[in-house]
PDB file of C-alpha atoms and ligand atoms in Angstrom:
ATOM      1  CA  UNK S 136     -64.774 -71.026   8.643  1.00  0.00           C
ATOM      2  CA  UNK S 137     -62.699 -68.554   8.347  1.00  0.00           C
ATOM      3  CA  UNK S 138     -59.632 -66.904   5.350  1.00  0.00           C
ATOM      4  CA  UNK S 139     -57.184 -64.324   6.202  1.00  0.00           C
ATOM      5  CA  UNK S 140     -56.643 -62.349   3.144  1.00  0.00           C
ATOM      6  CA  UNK S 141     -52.929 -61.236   2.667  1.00  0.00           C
ATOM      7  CA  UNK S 142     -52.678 -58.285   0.412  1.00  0.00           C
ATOM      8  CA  UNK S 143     -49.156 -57.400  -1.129  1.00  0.00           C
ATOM      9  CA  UNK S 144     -48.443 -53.770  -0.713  1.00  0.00           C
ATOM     10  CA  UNK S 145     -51.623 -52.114  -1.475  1.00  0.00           C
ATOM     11  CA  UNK S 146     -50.780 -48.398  -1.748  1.00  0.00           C
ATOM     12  CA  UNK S 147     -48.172 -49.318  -4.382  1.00  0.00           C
ATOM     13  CA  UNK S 148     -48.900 -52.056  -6.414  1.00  0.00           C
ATOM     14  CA  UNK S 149     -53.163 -51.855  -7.254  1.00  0.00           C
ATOM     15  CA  UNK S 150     -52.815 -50.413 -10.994  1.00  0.00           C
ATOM     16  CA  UNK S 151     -55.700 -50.569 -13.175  1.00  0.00           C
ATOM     17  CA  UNK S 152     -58.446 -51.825 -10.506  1.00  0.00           C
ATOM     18  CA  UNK S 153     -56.660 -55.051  -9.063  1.00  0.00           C
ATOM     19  CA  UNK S 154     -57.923 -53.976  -5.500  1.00  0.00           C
ATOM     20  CA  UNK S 155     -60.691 -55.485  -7.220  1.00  0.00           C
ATOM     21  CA  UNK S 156     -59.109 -59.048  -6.963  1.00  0.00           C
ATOM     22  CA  UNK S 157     -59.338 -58.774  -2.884  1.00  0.00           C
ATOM     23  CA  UNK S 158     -62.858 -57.141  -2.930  1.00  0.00           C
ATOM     24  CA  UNK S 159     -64.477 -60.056  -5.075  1.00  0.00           C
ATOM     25  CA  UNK S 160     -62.804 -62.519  -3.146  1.00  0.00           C
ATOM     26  CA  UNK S 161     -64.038 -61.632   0.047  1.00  0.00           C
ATOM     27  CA  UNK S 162     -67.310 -60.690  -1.810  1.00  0.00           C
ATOM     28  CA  UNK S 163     -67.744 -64.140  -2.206  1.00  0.00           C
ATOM     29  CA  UNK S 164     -66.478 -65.625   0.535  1.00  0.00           C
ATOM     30  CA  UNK S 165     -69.190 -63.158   2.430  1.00  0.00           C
ATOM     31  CA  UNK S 166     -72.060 -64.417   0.708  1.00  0.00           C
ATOM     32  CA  UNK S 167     -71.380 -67.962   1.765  1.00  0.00           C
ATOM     33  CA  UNK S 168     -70.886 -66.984   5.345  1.00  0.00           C
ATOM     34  CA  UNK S 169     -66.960 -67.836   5.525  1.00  0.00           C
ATOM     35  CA  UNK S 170     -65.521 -65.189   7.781  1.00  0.00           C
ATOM     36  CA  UNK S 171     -62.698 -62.889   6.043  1.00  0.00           C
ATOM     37  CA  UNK S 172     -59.907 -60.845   7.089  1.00  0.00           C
ATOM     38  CA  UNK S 173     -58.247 -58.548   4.708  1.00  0.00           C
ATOM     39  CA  UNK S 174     -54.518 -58.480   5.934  1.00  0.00           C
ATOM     40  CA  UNK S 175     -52.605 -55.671   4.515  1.00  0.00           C
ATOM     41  CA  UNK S 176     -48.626 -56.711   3.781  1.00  0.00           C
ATOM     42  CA  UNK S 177     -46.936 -53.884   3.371  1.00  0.00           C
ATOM     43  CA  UNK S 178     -44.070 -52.189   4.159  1.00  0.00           C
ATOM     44  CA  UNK S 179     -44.701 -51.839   7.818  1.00  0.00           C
ATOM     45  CA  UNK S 180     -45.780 -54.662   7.754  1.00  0.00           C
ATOM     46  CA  UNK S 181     -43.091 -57.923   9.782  1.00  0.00           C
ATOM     47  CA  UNK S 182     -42.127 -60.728   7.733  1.00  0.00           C
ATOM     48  CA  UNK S 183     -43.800 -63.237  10.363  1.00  0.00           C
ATOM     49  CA  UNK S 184     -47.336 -61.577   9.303  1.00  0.00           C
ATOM     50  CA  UNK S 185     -47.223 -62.977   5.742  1.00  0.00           C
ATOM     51  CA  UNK S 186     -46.883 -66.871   7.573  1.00  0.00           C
ATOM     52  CA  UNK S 187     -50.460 -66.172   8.715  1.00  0.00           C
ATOM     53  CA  UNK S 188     -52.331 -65.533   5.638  1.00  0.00           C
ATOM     54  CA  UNK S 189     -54.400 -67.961   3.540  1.00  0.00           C
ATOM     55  CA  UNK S 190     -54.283 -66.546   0.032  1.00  0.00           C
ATOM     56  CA  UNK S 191     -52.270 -63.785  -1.078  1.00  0.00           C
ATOM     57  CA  UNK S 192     -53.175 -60.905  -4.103  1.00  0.00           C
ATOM     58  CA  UNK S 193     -50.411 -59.128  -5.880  1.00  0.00           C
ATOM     59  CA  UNK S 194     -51.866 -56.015  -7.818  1.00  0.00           C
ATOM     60  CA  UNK S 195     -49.804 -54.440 -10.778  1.00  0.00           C
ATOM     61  CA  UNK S 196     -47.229 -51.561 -10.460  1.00  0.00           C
ATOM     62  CA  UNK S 197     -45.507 -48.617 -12.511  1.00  0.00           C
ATOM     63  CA  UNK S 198     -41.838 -49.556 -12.564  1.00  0.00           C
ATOM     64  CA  UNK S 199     -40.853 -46.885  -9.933  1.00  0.00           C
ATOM     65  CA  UNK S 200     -43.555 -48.169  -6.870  1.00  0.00           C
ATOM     66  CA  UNK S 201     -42.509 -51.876  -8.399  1.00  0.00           C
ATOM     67  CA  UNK S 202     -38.737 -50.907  -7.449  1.00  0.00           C
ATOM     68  CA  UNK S 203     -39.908 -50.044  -4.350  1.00  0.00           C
ATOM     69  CA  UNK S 204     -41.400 -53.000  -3.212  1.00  0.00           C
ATOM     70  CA  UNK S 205     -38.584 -55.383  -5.163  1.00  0.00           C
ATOM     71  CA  UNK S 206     -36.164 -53.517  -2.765  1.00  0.00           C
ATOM     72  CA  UNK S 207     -38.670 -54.138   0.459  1.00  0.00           C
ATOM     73  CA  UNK S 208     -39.678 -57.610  -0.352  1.00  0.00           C
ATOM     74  CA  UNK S 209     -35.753 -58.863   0.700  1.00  0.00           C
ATOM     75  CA  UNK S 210     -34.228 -61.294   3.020  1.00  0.00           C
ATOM     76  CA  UNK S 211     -36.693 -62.818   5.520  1.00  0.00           C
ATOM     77  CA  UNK S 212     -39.921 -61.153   3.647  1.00  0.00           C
ATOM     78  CA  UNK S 213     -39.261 -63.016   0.619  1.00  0.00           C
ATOM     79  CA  UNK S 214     -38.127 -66.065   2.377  1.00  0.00           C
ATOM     80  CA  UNK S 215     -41.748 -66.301   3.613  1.00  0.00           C
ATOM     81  CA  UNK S 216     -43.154 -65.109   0.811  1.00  0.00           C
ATOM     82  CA  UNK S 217     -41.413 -68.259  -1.127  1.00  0.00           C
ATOM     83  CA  UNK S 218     -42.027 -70.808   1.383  1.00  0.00           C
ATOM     84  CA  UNK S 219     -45.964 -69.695   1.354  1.00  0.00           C
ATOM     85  CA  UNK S 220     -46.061 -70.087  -1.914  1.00  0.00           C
ATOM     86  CA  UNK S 221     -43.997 -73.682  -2.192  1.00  0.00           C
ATOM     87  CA  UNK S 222     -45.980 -74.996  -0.077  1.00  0.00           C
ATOM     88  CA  UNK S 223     -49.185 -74.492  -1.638  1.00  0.00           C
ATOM     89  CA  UNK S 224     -50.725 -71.393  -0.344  1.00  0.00           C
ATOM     90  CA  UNK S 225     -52.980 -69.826  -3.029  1.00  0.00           C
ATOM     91  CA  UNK S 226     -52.523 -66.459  -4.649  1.00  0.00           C
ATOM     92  CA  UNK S 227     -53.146 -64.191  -7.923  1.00  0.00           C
ATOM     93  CA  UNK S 228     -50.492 -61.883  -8.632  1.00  0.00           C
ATOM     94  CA  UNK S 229     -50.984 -59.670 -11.646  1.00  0.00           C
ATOM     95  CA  UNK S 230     -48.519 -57.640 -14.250  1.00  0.00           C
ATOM     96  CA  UNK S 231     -46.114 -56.307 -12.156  1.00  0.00           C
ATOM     97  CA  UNK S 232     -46.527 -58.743  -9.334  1.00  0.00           C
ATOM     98  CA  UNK S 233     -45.270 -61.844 -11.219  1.00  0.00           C
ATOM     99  CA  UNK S 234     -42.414 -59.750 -12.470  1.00  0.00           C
ATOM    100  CA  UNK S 235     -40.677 -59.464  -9.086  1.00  0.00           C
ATOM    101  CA  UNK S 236     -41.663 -62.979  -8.426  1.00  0.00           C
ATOM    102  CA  UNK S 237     -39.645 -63.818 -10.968  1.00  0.00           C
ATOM    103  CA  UNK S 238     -35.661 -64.297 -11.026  1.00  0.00           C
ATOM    104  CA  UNK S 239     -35.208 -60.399 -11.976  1.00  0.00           C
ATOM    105  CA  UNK S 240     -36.918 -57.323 -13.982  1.00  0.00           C
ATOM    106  CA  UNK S 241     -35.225 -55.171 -16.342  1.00  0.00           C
ATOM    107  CA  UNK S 242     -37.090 -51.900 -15.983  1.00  0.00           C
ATOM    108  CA  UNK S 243     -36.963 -49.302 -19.553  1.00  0.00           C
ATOM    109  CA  UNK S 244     -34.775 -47.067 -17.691  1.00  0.00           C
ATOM    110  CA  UNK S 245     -32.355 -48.050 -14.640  1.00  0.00           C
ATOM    111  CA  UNK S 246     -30.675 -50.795 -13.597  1.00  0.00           C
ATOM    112  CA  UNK S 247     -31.497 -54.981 -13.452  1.00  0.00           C
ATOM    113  CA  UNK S 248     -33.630 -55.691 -10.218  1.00  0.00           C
ATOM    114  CA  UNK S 249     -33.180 -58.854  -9.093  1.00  0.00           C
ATOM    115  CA  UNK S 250     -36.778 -61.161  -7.886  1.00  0.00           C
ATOM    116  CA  UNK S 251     -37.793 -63.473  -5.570  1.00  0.00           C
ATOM    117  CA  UNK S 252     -36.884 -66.455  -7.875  1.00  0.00           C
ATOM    118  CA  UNK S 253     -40.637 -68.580  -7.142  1.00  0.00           C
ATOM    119  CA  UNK S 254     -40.823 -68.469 -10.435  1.00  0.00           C
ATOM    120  CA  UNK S 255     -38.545 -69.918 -13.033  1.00  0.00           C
ATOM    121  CA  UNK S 256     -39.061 -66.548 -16.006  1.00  0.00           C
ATOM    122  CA  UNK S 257     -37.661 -63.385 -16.126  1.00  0.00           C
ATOM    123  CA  UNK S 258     -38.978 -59.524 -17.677  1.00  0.00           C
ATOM    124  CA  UNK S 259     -37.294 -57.399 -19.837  1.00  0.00           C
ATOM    125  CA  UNK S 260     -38.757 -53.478 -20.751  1.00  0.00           C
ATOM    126  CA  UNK S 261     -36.800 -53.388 -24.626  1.00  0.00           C
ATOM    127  CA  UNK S 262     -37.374 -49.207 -23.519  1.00  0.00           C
ATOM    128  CA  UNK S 263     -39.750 -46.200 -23.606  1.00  0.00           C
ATOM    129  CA  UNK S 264     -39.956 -46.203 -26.900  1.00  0.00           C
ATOM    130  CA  UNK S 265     -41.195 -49.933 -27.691  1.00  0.00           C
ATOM    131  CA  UNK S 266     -44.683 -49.872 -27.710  1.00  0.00           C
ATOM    132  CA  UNK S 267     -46.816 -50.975 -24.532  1.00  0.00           C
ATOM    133  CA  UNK S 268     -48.383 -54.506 -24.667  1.00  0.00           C
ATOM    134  CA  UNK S 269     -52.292 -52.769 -24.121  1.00  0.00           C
ATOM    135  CA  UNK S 270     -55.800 -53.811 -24.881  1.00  0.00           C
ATOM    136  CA  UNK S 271     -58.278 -57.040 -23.843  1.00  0.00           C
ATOM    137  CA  UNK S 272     -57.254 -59.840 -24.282  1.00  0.00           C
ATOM    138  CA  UNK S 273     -58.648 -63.624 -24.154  1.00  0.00           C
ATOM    139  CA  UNK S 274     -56.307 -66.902 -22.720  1.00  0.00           C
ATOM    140  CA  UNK S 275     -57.485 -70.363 -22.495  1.00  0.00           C
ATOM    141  CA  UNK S 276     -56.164 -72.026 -19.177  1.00  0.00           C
ATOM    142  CA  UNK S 277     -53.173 -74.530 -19.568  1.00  0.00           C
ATOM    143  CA  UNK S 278     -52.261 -76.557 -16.670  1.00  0.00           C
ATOM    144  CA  UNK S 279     -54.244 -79.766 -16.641  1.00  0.00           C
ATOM    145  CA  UNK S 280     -54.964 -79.855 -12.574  1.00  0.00           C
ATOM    146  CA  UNK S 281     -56.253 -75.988 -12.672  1.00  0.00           C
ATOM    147  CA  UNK S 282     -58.876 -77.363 -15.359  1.00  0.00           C
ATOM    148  CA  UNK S 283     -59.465 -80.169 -14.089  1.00  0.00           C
ATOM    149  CA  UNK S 284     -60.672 -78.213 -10.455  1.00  0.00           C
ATOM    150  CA  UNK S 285     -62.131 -75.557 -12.352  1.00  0.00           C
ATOM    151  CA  UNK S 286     -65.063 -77.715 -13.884  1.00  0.00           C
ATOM    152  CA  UNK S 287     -67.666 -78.127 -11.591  1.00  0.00           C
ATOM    153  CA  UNK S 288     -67.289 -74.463 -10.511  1.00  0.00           C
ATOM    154  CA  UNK S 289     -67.945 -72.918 -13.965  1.00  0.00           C
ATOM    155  CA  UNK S 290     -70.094 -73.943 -16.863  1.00  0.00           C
ATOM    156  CA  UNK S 291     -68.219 -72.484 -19.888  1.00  0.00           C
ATOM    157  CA  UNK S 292     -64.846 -73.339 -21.304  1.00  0.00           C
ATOM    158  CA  UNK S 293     -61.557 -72.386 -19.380  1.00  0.00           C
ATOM    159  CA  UNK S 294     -61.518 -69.336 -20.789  1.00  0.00           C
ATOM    160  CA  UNK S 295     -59.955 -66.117 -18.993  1.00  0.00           C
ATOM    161  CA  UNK S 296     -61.088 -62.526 -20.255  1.00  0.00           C
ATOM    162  CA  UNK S 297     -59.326 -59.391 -18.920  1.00  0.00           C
ATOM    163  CA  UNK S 298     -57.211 -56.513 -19.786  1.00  0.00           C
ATOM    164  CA  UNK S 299     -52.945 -56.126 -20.279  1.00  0.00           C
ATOM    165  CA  UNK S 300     -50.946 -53.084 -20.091  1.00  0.00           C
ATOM    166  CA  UNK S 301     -47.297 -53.582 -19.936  1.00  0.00           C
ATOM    167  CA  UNK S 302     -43.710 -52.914 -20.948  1.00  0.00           C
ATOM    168  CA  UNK S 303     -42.225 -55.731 -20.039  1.00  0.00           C
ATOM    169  CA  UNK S 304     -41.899 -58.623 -21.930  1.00  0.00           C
ATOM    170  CA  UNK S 305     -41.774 -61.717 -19.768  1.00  0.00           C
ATOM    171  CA  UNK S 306     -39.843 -65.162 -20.840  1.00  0.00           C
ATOM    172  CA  UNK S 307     -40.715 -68.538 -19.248  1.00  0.00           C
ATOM    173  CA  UNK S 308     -38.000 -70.773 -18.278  1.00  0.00           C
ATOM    174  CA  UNK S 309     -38.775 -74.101 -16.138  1.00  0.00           C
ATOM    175  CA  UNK S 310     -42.335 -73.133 -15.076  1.00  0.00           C
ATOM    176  CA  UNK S 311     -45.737 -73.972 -16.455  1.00  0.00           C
ATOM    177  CA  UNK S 312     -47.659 -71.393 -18.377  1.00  0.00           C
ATOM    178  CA  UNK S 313     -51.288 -70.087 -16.818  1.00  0.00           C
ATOM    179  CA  UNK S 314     -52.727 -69.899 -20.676  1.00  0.00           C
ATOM    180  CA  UNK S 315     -52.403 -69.583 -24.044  1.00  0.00           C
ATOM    181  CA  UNK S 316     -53.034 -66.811 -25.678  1.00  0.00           C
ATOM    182  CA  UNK S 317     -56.096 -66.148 -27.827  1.00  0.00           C
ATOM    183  CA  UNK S 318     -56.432 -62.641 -28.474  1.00  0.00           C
ATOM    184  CA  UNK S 319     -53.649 -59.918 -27.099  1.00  0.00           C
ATOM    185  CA  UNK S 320     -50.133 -60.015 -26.268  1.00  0.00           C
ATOM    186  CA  UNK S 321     -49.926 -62.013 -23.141  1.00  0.00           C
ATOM    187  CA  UNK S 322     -46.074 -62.601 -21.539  1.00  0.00           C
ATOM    188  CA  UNK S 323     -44.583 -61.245 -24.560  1.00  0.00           C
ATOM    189  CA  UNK S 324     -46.370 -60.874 -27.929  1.00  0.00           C
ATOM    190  CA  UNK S 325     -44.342 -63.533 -29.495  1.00  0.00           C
ATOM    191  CA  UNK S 326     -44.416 -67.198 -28.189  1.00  0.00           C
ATOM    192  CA  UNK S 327     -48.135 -67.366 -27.303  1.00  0.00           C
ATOM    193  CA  UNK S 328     -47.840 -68.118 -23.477  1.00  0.00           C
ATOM    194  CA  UNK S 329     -49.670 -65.568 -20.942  1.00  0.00           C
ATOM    195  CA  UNK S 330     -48.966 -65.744 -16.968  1.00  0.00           C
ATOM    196  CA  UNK S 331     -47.137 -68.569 -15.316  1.00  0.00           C
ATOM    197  CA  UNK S 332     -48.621 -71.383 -12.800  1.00  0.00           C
ATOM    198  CA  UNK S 333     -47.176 -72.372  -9.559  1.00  0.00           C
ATOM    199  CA  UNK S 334     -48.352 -74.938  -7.055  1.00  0.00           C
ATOM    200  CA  UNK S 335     -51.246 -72.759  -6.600  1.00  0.00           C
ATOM    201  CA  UNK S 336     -50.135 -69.030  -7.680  1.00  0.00           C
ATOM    202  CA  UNK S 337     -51.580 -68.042 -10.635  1.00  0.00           C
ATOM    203  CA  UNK S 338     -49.413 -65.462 -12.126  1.00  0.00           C
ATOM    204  CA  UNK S 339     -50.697 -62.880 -15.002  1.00  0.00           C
ATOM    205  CA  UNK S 340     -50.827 -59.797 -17.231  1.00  0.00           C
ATOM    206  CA  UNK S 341     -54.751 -59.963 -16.782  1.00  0.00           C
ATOM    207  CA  UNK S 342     -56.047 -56.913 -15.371  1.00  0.00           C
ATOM    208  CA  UNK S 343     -59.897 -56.504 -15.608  1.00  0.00           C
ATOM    209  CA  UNK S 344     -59.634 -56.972 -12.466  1.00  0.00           C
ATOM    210  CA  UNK S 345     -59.189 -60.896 -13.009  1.00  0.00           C
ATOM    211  CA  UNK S 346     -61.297 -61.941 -10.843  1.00  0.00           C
ATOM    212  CA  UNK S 347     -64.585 -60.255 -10.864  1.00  0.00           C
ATOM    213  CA  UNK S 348     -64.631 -61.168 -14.690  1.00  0.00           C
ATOM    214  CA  UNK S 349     -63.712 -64.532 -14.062  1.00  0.00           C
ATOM    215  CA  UNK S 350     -65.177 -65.848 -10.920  1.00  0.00           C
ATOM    216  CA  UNK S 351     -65.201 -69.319 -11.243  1.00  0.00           C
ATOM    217  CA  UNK S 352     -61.212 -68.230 -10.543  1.00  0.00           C
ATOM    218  CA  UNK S 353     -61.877 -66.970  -7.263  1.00  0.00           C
ATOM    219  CA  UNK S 354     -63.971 -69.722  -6.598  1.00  0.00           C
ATOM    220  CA  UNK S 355     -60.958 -72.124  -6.969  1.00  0.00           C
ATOM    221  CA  UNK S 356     -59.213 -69.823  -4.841  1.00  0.00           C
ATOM    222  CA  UNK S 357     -61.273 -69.891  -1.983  1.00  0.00           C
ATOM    223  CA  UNK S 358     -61.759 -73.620  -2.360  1.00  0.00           C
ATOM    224  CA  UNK S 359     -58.434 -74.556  -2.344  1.00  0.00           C
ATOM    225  CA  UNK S 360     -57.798 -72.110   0.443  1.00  0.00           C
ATOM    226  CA  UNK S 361     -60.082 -73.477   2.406  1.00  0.00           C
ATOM    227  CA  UNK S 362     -59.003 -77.196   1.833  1.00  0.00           C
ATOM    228  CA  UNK S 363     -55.087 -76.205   2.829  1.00  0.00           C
ATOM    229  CA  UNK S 364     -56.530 -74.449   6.142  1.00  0.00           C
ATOM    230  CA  UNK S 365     -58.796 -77.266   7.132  1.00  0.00           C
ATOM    231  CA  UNK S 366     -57.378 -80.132   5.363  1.00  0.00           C
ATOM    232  CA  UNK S 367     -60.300 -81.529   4.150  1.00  0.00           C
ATOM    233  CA  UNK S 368     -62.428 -81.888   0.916  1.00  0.00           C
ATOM    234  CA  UNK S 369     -65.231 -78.603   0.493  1.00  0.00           C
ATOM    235  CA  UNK S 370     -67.395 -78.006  -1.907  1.00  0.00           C
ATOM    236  CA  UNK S 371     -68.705 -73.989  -2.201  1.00  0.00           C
ATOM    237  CA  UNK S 372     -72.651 -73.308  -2.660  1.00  0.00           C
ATOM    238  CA  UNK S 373     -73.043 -72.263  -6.563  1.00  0.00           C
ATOM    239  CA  UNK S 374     -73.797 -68.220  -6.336  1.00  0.00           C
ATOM    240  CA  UNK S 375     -76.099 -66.584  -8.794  1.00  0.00           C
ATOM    241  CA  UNK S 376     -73.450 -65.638 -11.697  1.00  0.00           C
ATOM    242  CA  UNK S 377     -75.963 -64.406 -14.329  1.00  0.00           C
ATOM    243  CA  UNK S 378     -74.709 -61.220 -14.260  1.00  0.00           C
ATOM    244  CA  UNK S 379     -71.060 -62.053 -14.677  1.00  0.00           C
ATOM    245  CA  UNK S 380     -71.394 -64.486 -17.268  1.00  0.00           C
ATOM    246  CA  UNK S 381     -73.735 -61.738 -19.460  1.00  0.00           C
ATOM    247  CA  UNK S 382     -70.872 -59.559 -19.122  1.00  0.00           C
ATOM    248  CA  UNK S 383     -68.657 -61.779 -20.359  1.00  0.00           C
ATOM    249  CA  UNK S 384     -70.785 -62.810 -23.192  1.00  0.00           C
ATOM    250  CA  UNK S 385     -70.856 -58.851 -24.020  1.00  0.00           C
ATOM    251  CA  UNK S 386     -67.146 -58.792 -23.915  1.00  0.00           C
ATOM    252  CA  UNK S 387     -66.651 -62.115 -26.239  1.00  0.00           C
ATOM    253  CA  UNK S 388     -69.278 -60.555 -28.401  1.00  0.00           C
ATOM    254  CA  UNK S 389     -66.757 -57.116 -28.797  1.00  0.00           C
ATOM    255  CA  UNK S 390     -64.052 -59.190 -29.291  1.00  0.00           C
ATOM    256  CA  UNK S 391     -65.753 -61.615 -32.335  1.00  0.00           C
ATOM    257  CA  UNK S 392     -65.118 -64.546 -29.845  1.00  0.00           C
ATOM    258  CA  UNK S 393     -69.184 -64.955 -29.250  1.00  0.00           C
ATOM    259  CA  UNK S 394     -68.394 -69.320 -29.677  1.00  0.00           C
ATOM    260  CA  UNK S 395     -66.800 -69.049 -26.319  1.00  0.00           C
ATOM    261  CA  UNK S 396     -69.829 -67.808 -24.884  1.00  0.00           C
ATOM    262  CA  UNK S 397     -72.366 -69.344 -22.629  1.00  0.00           C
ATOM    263  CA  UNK S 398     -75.083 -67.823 -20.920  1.00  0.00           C
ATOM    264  CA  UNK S 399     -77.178 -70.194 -18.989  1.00  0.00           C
TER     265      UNK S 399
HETATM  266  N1  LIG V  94     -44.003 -52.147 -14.627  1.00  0.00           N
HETATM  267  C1  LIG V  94     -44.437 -53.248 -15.346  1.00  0.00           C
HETATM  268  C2  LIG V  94     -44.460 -53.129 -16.848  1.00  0.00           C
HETATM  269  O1  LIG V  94     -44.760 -52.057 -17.395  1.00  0.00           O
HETATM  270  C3  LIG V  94     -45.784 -53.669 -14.810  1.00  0.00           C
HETATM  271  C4  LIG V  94     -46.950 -52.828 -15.259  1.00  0.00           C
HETATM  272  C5  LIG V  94     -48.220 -53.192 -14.589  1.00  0.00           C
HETATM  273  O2  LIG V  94     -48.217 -53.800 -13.521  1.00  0.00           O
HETATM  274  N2  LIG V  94     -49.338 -52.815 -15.148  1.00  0.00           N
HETATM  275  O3  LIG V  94     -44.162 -54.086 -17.497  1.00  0.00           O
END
């Protein structure tokens, strides 16, 4: 077996480790002897490349590289980009990646950039001098079929620890939310959602990177990859995951949140 790896603009949009995201993914994928090919989408990169990927990782941005790819990811790009991700192609796109999948982003300075529109929400920066949405924070997952997938791969609750740093301030309109927010900010400090979920895109402020802190995540990633591509029912061997789920239990310890934790 074999996943091709699509990687949105790498150079420009990997903020705060997120390259991380694509290097756990095939990690694991590598230690279960599924073949992987990392396939870089950037701006060289033709529209007819993103058709051939399996899953596809957004990383975050500063406003001025997100511009950049907003204004690259146009016309027949996007069209791909939307169809992949309508028809159930899986992908994690973090911070500044949801933002421009989103119907538009209001940067602090400069004008309205319009998105891609996949997902019903849009981002507003209130300015420079509003402070940042930063520090860990803790979601519990939302969407009833992501749960429901995610419990034979993991043994603790659906439980998502990572890391936010943003100005924007992201509003949901007809799409589901990823989580609820337990400790941190999450789309916007105010009505308790973090990230958005689509088909299979998961969509959110959680740095860390997401998924080396969260595996079981990837795991569902890969899974459901893998069932799209072959169109039939796999189950992954378990991996040893000691070491990940101590260093969660460390971080729900710093955070007084040691009830979510389970080590064995
Ligand atoms: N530019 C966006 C914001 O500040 C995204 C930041 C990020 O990806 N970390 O809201």
């Amino acid at each position: 077996m074999e996943l091709r790896i699509g990687w949105l603009y790498h150079t420009l949009m990997s903020t705060y480790g997120d390259r991380g995201n694509v290097i756990c993914l095939q990690q694991r994928c590598q230690w279960r002897n599924i073949a992987v090919e990392i396939v870089r989408l950037d701006q060289a990169a033709p529209a007819s490349l993103l058709a051939t990927v399996d899953i596809i990782v957004g990383g975050g941005a500063q406003d001025r590289q997100q511009e950049i790819v907003m204004r690259d990811l146009q016309g027949e790009k996007a069209a791909q980009l939307r169809a992949k991700l309508d028809g159930g192609t899986p992908g994690v796109f973090t911070c500044g990646s949801p933002q421009l999948l989103g119907n538009y982003y209001e940067p602090g300075v400069g004008q309205r950039i319009d998105g891609l529109g996949v997902l019903d929400l849009v981002t507003k920066h209130p300015g420079l001098d509003t402070p940042r949405c930063i520090g860990n924070m803790v979601f519990e997952l939302q969407p009833p079929e992501l749960v429901a997938a995610l419990k034979p791969l993991w043994p603790e609750a659906p439980v998502i620890i990572g890391f936010e740093n943003h100005g924007g301030r992201t509003y949901l309109g007809n799409v589901a939310p990823l989580g609820k927010v337990i400790k941190g900010y999450g789309n916007n400090g105010e009505d308790g959602w973090e990230g958005a979920f689509h088909r299979h895109a998961i969509a959110t402020y959680s740095h860390g990177p997401l998924l080396p802190k969260n595996p079981f995540l990837a795991d569902w990633l890969i899974q459901t990859a893998l069932q799209e591509k072959y169109q039939t029912a796999i189950e992954l061997p378990k991996l040893d995951d000691r070491v990940a789920l101590q260093a969660r239990a460390a971080m729900f310890a710093r955070l007084e949140l040691s009830s979510l934790a389970k080590t064995a």
